[in-house]
Short mmCIF file of N, CA and C in Angstrom, two decimals:
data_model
loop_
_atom_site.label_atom_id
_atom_site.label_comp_id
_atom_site.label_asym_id
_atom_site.label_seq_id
_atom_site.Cartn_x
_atom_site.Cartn_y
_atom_site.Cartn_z
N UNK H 1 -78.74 -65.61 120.29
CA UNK H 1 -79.25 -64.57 119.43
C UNK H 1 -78.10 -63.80 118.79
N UNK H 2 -78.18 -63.35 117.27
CA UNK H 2 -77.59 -62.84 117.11
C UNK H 2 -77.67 -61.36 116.03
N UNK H 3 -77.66 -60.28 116.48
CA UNK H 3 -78.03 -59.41 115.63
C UNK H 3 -77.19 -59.04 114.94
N UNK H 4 -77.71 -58.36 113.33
CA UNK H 4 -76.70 -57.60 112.72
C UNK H 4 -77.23 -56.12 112.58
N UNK H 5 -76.71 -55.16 112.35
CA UNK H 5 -76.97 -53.57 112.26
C UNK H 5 -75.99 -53.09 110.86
N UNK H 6 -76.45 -52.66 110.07
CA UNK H 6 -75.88 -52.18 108.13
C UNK H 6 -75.63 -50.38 108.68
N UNK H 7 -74.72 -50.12 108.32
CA UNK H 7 -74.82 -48.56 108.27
C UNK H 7 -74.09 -48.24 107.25
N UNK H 8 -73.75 -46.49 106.86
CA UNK H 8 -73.14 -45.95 105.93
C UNK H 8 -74.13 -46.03 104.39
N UNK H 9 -75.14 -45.99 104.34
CA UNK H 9 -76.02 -45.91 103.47
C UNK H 9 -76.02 -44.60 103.50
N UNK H 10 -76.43 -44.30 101.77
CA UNK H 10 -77.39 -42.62 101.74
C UNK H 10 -76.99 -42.42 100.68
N UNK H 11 -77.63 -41.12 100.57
CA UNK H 11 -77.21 -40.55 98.88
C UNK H 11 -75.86 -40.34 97.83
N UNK H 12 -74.99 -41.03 96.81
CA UNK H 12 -74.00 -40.74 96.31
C UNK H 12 -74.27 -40.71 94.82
N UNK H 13 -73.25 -39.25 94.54
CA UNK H 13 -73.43 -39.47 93.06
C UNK H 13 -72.48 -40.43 92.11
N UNK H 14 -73.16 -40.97 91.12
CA UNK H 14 -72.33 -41.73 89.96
C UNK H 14 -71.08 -41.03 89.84
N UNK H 15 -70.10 -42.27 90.23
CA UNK H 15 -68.46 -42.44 90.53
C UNK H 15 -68.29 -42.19 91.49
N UNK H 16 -69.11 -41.80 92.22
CA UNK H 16 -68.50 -41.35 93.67
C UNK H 16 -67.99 -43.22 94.79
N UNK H 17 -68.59 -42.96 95.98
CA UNK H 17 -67.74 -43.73 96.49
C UNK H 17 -68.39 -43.88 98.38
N UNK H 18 -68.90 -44.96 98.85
CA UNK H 18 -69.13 -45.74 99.82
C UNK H 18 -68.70 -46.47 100.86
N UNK H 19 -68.63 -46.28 101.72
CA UNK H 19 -68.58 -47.99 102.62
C UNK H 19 -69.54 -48.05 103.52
N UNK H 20 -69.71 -49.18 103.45
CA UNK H 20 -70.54 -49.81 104.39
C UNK H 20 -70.40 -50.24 105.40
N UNK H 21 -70.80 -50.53 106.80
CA UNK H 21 -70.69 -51.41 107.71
C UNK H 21 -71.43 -52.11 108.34
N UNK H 22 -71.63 -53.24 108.72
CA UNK H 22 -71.73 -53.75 109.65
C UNK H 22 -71.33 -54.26 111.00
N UNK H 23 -72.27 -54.24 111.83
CA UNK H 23 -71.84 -54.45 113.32
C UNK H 23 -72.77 -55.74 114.12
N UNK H 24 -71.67 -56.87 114.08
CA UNK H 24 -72.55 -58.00 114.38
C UNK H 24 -72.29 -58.35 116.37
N UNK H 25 -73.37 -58.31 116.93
CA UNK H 25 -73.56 -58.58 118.20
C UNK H 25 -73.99 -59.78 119.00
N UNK H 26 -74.70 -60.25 120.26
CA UNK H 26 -75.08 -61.17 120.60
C UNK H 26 -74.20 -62.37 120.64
N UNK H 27 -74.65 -63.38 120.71
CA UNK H 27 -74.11 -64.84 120.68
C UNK H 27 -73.08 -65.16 118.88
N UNK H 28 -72.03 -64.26 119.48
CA UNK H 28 -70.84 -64.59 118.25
C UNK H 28 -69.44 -64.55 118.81
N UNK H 29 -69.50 -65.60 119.54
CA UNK H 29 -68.10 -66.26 120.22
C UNK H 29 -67.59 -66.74 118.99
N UNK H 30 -68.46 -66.94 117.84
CA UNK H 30 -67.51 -68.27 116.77
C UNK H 30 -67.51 -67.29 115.69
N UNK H 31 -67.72 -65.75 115.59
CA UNK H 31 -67.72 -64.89 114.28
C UNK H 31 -66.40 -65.40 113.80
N UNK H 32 -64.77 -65.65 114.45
CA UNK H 32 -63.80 -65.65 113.64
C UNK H 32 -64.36 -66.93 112.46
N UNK H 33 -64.89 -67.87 112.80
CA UNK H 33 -65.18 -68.80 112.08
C UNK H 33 -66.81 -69.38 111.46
N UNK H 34 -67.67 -68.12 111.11
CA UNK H 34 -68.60 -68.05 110.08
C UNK H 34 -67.77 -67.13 109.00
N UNK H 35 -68.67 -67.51 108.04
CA UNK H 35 -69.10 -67.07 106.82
C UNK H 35 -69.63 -65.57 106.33
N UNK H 36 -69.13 -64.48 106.20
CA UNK H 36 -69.50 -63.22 106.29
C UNK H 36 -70.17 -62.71 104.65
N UNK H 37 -71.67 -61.65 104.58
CA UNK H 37 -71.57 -61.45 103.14
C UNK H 37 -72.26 -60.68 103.45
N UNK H 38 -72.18 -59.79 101.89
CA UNK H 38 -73.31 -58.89 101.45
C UNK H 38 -74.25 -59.38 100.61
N UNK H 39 -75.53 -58.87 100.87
CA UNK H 39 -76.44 -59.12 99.37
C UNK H 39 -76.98 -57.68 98.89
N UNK H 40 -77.85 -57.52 98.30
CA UNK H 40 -78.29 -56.42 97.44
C UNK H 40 -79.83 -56.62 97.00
N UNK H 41 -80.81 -55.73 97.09
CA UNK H 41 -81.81 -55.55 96.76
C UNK H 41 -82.39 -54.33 96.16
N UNK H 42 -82.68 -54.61 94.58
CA UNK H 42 -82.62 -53.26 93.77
C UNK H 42 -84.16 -52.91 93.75
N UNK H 43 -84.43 -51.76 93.13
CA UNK H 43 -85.90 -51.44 93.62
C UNK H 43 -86.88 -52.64 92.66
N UNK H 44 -87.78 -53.03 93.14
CA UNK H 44 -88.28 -54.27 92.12
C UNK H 44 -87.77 -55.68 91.71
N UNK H 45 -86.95 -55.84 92.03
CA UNK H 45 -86.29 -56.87 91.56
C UNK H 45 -85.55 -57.67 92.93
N UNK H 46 -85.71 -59.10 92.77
CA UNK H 46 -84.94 -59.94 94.06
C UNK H 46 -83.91 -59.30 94.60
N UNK H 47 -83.56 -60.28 95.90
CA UNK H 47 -82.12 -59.88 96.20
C UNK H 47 -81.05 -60.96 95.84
N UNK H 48 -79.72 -60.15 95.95
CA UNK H 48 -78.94 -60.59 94.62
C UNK H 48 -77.57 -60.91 96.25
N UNK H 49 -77.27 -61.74 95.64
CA UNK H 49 -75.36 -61.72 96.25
C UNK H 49 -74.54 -60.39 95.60
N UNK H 50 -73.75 -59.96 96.10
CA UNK H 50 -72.92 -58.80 96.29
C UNK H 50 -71.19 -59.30 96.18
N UNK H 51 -71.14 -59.68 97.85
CA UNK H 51 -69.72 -60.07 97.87
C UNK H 51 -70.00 -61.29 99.19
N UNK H 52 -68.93 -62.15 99.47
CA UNK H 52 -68.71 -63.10 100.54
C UNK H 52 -67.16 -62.89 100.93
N UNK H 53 -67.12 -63.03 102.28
CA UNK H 53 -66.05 -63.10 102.77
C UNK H 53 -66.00 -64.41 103.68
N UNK H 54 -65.46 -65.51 103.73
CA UNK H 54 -65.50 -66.58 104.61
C UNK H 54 -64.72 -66.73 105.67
N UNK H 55 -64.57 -67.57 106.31
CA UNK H 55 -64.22 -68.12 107.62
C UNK H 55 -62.51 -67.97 107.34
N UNK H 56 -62.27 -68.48 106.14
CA UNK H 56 -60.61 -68.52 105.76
C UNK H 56 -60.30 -67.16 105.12
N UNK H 57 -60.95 -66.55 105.15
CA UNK H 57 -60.31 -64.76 104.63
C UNK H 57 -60.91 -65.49 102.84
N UNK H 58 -61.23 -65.94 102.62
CA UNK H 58 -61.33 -66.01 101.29
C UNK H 58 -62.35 -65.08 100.70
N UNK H 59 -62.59 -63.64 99.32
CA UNK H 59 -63.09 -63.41 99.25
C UNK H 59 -63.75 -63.71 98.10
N UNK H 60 -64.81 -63.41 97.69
CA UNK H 60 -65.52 -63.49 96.63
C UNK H 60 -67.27 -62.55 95.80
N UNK H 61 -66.98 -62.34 94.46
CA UNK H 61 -67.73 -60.84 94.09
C UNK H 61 -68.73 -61.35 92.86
N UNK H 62 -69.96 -60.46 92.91
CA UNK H 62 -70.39 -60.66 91.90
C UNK H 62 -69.47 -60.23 90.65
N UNK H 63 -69.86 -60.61 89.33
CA UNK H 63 -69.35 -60.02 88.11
C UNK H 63 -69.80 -58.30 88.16
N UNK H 64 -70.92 -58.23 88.44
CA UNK H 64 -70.94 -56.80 88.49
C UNK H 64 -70.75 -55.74 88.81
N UNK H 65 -69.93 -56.32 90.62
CA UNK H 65 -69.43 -55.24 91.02
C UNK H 65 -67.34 -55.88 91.21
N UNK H 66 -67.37 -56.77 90.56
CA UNK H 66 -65.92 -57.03 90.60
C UNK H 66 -65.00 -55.96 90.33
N UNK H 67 -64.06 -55.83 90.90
CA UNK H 67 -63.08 -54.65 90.47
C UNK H 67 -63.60 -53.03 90.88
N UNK H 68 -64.64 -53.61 91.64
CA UNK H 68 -65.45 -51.85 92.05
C UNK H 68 -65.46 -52.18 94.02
N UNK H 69 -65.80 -52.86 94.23
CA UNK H 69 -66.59 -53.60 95.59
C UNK H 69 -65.17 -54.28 96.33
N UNK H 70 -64.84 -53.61 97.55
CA UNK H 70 -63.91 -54.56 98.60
C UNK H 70 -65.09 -55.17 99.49
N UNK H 71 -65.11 -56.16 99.86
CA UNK H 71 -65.40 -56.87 101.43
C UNK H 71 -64.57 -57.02 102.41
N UNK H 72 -64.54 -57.21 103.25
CA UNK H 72 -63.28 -57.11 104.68
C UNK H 72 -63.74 -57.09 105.76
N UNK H 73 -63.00 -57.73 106.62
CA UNK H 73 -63.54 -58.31 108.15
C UNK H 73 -62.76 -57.90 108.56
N UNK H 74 -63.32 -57.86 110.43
CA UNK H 74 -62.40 -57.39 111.14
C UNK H 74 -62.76 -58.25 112.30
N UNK H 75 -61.98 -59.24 112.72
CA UNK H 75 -62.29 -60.19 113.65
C UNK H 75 -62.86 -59.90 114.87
N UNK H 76 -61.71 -58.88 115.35
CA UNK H 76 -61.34 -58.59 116.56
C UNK H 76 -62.63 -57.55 117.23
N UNK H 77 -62.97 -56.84 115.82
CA UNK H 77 -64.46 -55.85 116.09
C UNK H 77 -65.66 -56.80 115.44
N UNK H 78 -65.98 -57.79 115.27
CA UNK H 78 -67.02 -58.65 114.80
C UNK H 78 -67.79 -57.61 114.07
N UNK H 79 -67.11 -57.21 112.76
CA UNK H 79 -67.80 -56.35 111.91
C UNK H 79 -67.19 -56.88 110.26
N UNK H 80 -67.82 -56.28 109.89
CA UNK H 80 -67.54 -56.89 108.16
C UNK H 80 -68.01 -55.29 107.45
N UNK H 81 -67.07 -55.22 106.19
CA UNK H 81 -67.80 -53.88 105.70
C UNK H 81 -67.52 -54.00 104.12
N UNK H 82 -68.20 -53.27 103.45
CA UNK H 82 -68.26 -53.16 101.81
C UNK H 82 -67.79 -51.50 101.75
N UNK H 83 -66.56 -51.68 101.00
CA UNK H 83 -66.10 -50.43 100.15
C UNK H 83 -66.50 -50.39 98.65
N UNK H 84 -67.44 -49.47 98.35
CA UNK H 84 -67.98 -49.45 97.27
C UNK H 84 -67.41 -48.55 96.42
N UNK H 85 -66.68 -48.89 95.47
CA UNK H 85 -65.96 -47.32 94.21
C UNK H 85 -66.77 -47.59 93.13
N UNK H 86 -66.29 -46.29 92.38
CA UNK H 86 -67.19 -46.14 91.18
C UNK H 86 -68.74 -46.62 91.25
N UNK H 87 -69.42 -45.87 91.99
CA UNK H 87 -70.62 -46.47 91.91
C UNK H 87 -71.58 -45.76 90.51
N UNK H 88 -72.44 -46.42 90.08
CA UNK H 88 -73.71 -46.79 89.11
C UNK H 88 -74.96 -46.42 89.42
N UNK H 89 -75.48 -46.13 88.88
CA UNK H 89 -76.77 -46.08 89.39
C UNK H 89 -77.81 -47.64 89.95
N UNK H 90 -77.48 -48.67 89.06
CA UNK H 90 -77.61 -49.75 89.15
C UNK H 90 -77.58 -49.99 90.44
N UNK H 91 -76.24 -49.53 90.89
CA UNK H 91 -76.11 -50.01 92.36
C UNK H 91 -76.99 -49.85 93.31
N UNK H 92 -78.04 -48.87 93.00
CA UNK H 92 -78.95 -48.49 94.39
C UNK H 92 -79.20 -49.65 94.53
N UNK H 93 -79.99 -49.94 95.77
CA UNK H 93 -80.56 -51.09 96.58
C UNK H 93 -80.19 -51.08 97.91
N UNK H 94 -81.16 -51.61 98.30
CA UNK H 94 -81.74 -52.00 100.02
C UNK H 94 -80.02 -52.94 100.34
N UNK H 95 -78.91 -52.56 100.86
CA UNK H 95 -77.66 -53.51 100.80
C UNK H 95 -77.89 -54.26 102.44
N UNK H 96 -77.66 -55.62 102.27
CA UNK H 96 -78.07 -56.78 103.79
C UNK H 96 -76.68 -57.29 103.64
N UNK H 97 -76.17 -57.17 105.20
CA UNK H 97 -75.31 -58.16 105.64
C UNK H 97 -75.70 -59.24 106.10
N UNK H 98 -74.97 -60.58 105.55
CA UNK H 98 -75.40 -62.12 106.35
C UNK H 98 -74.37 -62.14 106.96
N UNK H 99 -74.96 -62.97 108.17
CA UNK H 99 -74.27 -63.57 109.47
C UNK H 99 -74.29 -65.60 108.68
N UNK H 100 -73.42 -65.62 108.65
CA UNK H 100 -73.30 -67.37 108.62
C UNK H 100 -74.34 -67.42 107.65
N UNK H 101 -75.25 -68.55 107.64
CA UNK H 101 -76.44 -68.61 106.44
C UNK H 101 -77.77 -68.04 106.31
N UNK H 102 -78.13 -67.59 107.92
CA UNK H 102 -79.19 -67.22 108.01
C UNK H 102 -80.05 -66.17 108.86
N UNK H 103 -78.73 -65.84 109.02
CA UNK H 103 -78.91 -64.35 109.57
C UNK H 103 -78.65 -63.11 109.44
N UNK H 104 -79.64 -62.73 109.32
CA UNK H 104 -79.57 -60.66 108.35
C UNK H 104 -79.64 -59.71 109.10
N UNK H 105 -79.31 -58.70 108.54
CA UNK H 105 -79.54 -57.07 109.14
C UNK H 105 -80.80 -56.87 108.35
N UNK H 106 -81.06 -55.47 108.73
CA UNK H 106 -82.30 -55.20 108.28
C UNK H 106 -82.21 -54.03 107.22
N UNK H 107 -80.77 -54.01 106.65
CA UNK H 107 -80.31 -53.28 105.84
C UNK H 107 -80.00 -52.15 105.63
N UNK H 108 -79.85 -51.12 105.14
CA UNK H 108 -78.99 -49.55 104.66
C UNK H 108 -79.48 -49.87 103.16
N UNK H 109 -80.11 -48.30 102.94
CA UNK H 109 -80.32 -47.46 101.74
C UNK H 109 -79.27 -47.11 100.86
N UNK H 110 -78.69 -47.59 99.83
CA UNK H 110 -77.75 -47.08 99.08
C UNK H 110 -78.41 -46.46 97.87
N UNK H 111 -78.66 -44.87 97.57
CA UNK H 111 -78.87 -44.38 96.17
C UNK H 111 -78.17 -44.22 95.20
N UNK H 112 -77.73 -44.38 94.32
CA UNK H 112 -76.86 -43.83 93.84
C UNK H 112 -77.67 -43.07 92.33
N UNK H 113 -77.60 -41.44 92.48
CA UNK H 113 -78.27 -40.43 91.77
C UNK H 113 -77.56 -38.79 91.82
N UNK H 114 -77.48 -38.34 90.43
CA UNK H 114 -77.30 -36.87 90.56
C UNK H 114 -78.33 -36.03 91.15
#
């Protein structure tokens, strides 16, 4: 089994500034070597990819939050987290960490509103 837990959600105003975390538990002897990510779920609309961080440190971003959005792992604490700058309003959404391919948190509230 393996759970994930999203925190650092809540209210920020446009430009302000985020991070996120996750805290992955249970049966993850092999976290150094999955696949780590965020996705995004805006009000109404699917959920979207965010950012990926993989097994080789390699990272990777949507176009939309490129140049705004860090991802980053931390092996040793089997956690992964999203630094969010300049945020949008756009950005609100329900934000999910994946574990490997198929395993989620149950997400953090990100608003972003004056």
């Amino acid at each position: 089994q393996v759970q994930l837990v999203e925190s650092g959600g809540g209210l920020v105003q446009p430009g302000g500034s985020l991070r996120l975390s996750c805290a992955v538990s249970g049966s993850i002897f092999s976290f150094n070597s999955v696949d780590m990510a965020w996705y995004r779920q805006p009000p109404g609309k699917e959920r979207e990819f965010v950012a990926a961080n993989t097994r080789s440190g390699i990272t990777g971003y949507a176009g939309s939050v490129k140049g705004r959005f860090t991802i980053s792992r931390d092996n040793a604490k089997s956690a992964v987290y999203l630094q969010m700058n300049s945020l949008k309003p756009e950005d609100t959404a329900v934000y999910y960490c994946r574990y490997d391919t198929n395993y989620w948190g149950k997400g953090t509230l990100v608003t972003v509103s004056s």
